[in-house]
Each structure stands twice: as structure tokens, then as C-alpha cells.
Short mmCIF file of C-alpha atoms in Angstrom, two decimals:
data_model
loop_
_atom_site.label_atom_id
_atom_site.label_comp_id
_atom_site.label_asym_id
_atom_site.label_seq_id
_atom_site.Cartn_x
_atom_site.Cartn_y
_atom_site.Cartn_z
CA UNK Z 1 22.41 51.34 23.49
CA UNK Z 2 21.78 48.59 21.19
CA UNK Z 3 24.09 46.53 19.89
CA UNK Z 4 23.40 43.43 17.79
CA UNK Z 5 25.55 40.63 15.39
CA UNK Z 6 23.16 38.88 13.15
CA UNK Z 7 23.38 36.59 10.20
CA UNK Z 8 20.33 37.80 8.57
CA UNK Z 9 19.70 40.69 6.72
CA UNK Z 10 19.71 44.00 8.66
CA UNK Z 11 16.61 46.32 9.11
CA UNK Z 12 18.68 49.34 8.45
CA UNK Z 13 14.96 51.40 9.67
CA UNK Z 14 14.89 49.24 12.36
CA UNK Z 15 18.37 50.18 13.51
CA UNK Z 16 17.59 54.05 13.35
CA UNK Z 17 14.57 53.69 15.41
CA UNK Z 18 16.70 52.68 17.70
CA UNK Z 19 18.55 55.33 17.79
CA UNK Z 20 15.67 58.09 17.83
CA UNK Z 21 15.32 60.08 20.79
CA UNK Z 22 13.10 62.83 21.51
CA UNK Z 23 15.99 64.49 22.99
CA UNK Z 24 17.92 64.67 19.68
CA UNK Z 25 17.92 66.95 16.96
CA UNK Z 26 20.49 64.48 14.95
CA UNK Z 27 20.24 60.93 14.03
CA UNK Z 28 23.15 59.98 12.17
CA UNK Z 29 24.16 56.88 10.31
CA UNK Z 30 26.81 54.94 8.58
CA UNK Z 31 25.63 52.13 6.76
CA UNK Z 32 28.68 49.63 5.41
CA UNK Z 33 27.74 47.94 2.10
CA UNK Z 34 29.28 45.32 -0.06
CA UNK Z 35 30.94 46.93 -3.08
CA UNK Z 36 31.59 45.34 -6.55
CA UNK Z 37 35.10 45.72 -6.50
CA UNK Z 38 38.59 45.84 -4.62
CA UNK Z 39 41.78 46.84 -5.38
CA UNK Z 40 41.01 46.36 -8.91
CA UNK Z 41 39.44 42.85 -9.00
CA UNK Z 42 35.75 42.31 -9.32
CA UNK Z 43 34.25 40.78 -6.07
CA UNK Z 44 31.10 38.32 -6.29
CA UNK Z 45 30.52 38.32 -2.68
CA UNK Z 46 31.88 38.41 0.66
CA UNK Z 47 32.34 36.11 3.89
CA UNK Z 48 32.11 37.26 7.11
CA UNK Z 49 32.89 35.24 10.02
CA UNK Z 50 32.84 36.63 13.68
CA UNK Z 51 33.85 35.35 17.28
CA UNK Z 52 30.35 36.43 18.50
CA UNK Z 53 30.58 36.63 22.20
CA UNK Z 54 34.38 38.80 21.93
CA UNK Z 55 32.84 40.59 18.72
CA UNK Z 56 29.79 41.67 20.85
CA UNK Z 57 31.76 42.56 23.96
CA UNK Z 58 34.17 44.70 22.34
CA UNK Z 59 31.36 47.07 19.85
CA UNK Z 60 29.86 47.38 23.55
CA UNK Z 61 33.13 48.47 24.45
CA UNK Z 62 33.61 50.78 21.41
CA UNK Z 63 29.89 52.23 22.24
CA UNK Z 64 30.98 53.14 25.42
CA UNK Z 65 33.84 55.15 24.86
CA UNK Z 66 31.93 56.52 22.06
CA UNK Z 67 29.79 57.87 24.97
CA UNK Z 68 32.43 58.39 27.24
CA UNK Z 69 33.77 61.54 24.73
CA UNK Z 70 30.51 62.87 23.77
CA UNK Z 71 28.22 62.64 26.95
CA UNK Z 72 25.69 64.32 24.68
CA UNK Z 73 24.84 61.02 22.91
CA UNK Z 74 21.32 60.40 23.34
CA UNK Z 75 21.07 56.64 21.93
CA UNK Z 76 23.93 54.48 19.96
CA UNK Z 77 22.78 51.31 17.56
CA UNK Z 78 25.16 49.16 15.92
CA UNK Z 79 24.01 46.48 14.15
CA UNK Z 80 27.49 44.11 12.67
CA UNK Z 81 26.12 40.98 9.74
CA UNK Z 82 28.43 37.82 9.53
CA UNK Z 83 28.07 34.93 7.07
CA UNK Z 84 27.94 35.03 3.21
CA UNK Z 85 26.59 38.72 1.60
CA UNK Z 86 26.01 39.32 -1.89
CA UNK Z 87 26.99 42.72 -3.67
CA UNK Z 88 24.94 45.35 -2.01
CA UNK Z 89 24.02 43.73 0.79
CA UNK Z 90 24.33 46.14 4.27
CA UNK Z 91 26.90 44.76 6.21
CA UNK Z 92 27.23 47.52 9.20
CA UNK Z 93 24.72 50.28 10.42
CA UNK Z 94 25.84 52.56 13.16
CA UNK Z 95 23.41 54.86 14.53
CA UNK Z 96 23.32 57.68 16.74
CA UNK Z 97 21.70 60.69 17.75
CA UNK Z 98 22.73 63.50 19.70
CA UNK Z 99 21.10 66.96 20.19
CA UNK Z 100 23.15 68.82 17.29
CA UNK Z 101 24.47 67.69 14.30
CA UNK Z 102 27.89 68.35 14.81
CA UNK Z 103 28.38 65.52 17.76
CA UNK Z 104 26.10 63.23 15.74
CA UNK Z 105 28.56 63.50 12.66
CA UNK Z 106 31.85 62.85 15.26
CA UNK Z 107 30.24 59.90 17.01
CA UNK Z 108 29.14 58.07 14.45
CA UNK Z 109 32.21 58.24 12.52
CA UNK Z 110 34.61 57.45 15.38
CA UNK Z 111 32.35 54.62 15.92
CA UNK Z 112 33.27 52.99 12.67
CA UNK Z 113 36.54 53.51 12.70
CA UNK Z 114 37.21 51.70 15.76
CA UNK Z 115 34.90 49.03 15.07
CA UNK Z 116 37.23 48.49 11.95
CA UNK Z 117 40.05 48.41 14.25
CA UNK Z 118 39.40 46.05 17.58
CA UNK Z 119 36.18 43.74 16.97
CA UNK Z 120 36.79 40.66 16.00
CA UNK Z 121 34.69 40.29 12.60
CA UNK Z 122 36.94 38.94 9.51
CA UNK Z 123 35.83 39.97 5.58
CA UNK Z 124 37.26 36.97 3.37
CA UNK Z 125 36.69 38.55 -0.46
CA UNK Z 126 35.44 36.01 -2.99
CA UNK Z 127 36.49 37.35 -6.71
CA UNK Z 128 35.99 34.70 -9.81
CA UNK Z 129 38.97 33.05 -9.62
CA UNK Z 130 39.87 32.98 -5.86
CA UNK Z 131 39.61 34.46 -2.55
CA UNK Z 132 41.23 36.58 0.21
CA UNK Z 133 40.91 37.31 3.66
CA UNK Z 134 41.14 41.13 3.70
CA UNK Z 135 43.90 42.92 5.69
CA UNK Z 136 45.45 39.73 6.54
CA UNK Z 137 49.48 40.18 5.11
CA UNK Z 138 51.08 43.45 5.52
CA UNK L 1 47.44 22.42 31.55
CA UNK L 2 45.31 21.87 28.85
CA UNK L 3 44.52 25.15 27.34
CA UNK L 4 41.92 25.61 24.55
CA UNK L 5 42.13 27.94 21.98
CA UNK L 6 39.41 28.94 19.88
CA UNK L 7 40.77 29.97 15.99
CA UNK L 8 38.72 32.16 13.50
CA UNK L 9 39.95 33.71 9.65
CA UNK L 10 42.87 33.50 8.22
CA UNK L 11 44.65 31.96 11.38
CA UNK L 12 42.03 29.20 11.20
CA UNK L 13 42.67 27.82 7.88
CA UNK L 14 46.38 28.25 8.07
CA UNK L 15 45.98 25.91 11.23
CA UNK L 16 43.63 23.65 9.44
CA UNK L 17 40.73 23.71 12.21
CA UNK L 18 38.68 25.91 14.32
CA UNK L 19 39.78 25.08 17.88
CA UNK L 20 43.56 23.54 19.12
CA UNK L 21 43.91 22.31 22.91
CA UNK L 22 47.20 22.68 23.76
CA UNK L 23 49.77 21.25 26.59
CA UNK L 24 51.16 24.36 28.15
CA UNK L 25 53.72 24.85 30.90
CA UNK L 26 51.88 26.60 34.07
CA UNK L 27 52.65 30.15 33.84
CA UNK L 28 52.56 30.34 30.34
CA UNK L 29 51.74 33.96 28.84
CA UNK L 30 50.09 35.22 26.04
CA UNK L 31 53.36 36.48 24.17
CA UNK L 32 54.97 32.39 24.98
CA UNK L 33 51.33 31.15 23.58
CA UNK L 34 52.11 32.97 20.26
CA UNK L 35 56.05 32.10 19.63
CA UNK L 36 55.07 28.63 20.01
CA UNK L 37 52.29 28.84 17.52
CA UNK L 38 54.54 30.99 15.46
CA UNK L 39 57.00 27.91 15.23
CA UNK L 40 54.47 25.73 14.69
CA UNK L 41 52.55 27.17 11.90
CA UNK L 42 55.28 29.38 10.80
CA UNK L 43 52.48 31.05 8.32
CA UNK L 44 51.07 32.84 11.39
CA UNK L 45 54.23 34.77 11.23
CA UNK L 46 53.71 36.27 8.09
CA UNK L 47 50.31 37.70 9.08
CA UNK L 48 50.19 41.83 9.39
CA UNK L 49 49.26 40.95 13.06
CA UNK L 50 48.69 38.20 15.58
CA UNK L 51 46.68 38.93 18.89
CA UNK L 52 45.66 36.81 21.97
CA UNK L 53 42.00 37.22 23.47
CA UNK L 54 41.40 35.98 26.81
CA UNK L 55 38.12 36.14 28.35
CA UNK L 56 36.71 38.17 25.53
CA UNK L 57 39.34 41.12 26.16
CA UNK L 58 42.90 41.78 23.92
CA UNK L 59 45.68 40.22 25.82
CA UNK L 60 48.70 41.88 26.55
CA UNK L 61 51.94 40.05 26.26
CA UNK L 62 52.59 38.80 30.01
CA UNK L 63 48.91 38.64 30.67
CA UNK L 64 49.49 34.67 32.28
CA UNK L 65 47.03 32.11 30.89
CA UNK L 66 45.01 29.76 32.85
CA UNK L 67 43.68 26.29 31.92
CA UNK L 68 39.93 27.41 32.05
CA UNK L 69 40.22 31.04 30.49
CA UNK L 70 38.58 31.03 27.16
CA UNK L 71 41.61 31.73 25.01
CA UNK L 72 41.10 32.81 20.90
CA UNK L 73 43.97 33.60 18.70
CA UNK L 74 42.63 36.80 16.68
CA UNK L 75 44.59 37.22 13.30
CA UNK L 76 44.18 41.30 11.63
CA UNK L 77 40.19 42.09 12.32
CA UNK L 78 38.81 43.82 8.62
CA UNK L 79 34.81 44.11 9.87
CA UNK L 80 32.78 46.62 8.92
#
């Protein structure tokens, strides 16, 4: 598996290479990109900020038990930015393959999900006339 | 003991800095490390959640914190 946090722009081919295998009939990816607007209000750009060495050990974590419930997973990539993105910008790519689509599909998407939900990366929203730190108050 | 803890987001600015060393009675756990802070900044009570990492792993609340563990105070995580 690779797994990498960067603060430079990712190589979204790069990161499914990675995740090739001659054993796979399925590469499949989620790529996470900064979108224009939220909840209404028009974002200029985002902020990410990350604990690195928690942030790192925990989507090694997440790849794990991704590979733990399918054993079929030939290769995982995750690749995580932090710092300041503009609109457009790839912030996540999660790659896998697996022999069949199906499993590919599963992975990947569980992948995400609980990335979203344990790793320790924080999106602070920057609109024209102020900023948030998403998901922060109930 | 002395314990460090490392601050990030939201929980970060509410506190004003990135890191707080703390005087904590031996023994104290990771739910104790949290009511104090709660008091103290009483905004980190009105976050959607509060966690304790120690050593890189989610703390649970009686996990007992020691002077050298690397401790982090991780406020509702919205990556990806």
C-alpha cells in the first residue's frame, strides 16, 4: 500500500500507478476536489491543516481494514493534501484495484468514508466575507 | 507531571495556540484531561465532538496519561 500526506499538488496518475496490478482487472478511484460552493455560500478556497504523524497512522489503519474485508485487494493508494487549495484543486485520491469490479467499487468507497470519519485532517472554508472550520458545531 | 498537548483546528484557535503543557495530577485520564479543558475554554464544549489522541491512536476515556505520551486534543475531523 501507499499512503502519502503532501502539501503539494497531487499526481492523481501517479497515485493510480500505484495502485495497478497485473493481478487486477479493476482500478478504482475517488478523487476529492474543492467545490465552489457550500451550503449556499460561495467558497474562494479551502485550508487544510493535518496532525501528520496521527493523520498518517490512522489512513494506514483505515487501509488495513480496508484489506482486512476484501482480501482480494491487490494494491491500495491514498494520497490526503493539507495547506491552502484553490477551487478545483484535488484534495484526496484513493486508489485501488482488485480483480473484479465489484470489490474495487466497495473498497474504494468504504475507504473514503472512513477516512472522513477518524483521520485527523481539518477543512477550514474561506467564503468572501469569513471563514469556517467545517463540521466543527453540531 | 507536565503533560504536553499538541492542538490543531478549531480547538487550536479557540485555545489561542498550537501546543499547551499542562500540570496534571498522576493518574490523570483522558476523559479528566478533557473536563478540565472543557472548564477552561468552555468553547471546547460547544464543539460537535472533542477526542483525546495518545500516541497517535483515539483515546478512550480511562485510557491513563503519562508525562511523556504524545498527547493531541482532536476537535470533529472533516478531511477528505
Amino acid at each position: 500500500m501507499q499512503i502519502d500526506l503532501t502539501d503539494q499538488p497531487i499526481d492523481v496518475a501517479a497515485v493510480l500507478a500505484a495502485a495497478e496490478s497485473e493481478e487486477a482487472g479493476a482500478v478504482n478511484a475517488f478523487i476529492g476536489t474543492v467545490r465552489n460552493r457550500s451550503e449556499g455560500r460561495r467558497v474562494v478556497r479551502l485550508h487544510y491543516e493535518a496532525y501528520p504523524p496521527m493523520a498518517l497512522h490512522q489512513l494506514r489503519r483505515v487501509a488495513e481494514m480496508a484489506q482486512e474485508k476484501w482480501p482480494m485487494l491487490r494494491k491500495i493508494a491514498v494520497s490526503h493534501r493539507h495547506g491552502t487549495l484553490e477551487i478545483g484543486d484535488v484534495a484526496v485520491v484513493v486508489a485501488v484495484s482488485t480483480p473484479h469490479r465489484a470489490d474495487s467499487f466497495a473498497a474504494c468507497e468504504y475507504i473514503i468514508d472512513t477516512l472522513k470519519e477518524v483521520v485527523p485532517i481539518w477543512k477550514k472554508e474561506e467564503y468572501e466575507d469569513g471563514t469556517v472550520w467545517v463540521a466543527a458545531h453540531p | 507531571m507536565n503533560i504536553n498537548i499538541a492542538l490543531f483546528g478549531i480547538a487550536r484557535e479557540i485555545v489561542g495556540q498550537s501546543s499547551l503543557t499542562l500540570n496534571a495530577p498522576v493518574g490523570q485520564s483522558a476523559a479528566g484531561l478533557l473536563a478540565d479543558l472543557r472548564h477552561t475554554y468552555p468553547e471546547l464544549a460547544g464543539l460537535r465532538s472533542l477526542a483525546v489522541a495518545v500516541n497517535n491512536e483515539y483515546a478512550a476515556d480511562d485510557v491513563v496519561l503519562h508525562e511523556r505520551d504524545e498527547i493531541a486534543l482532536i476537535p470533529p475531523v472533516s478531511g477528505g
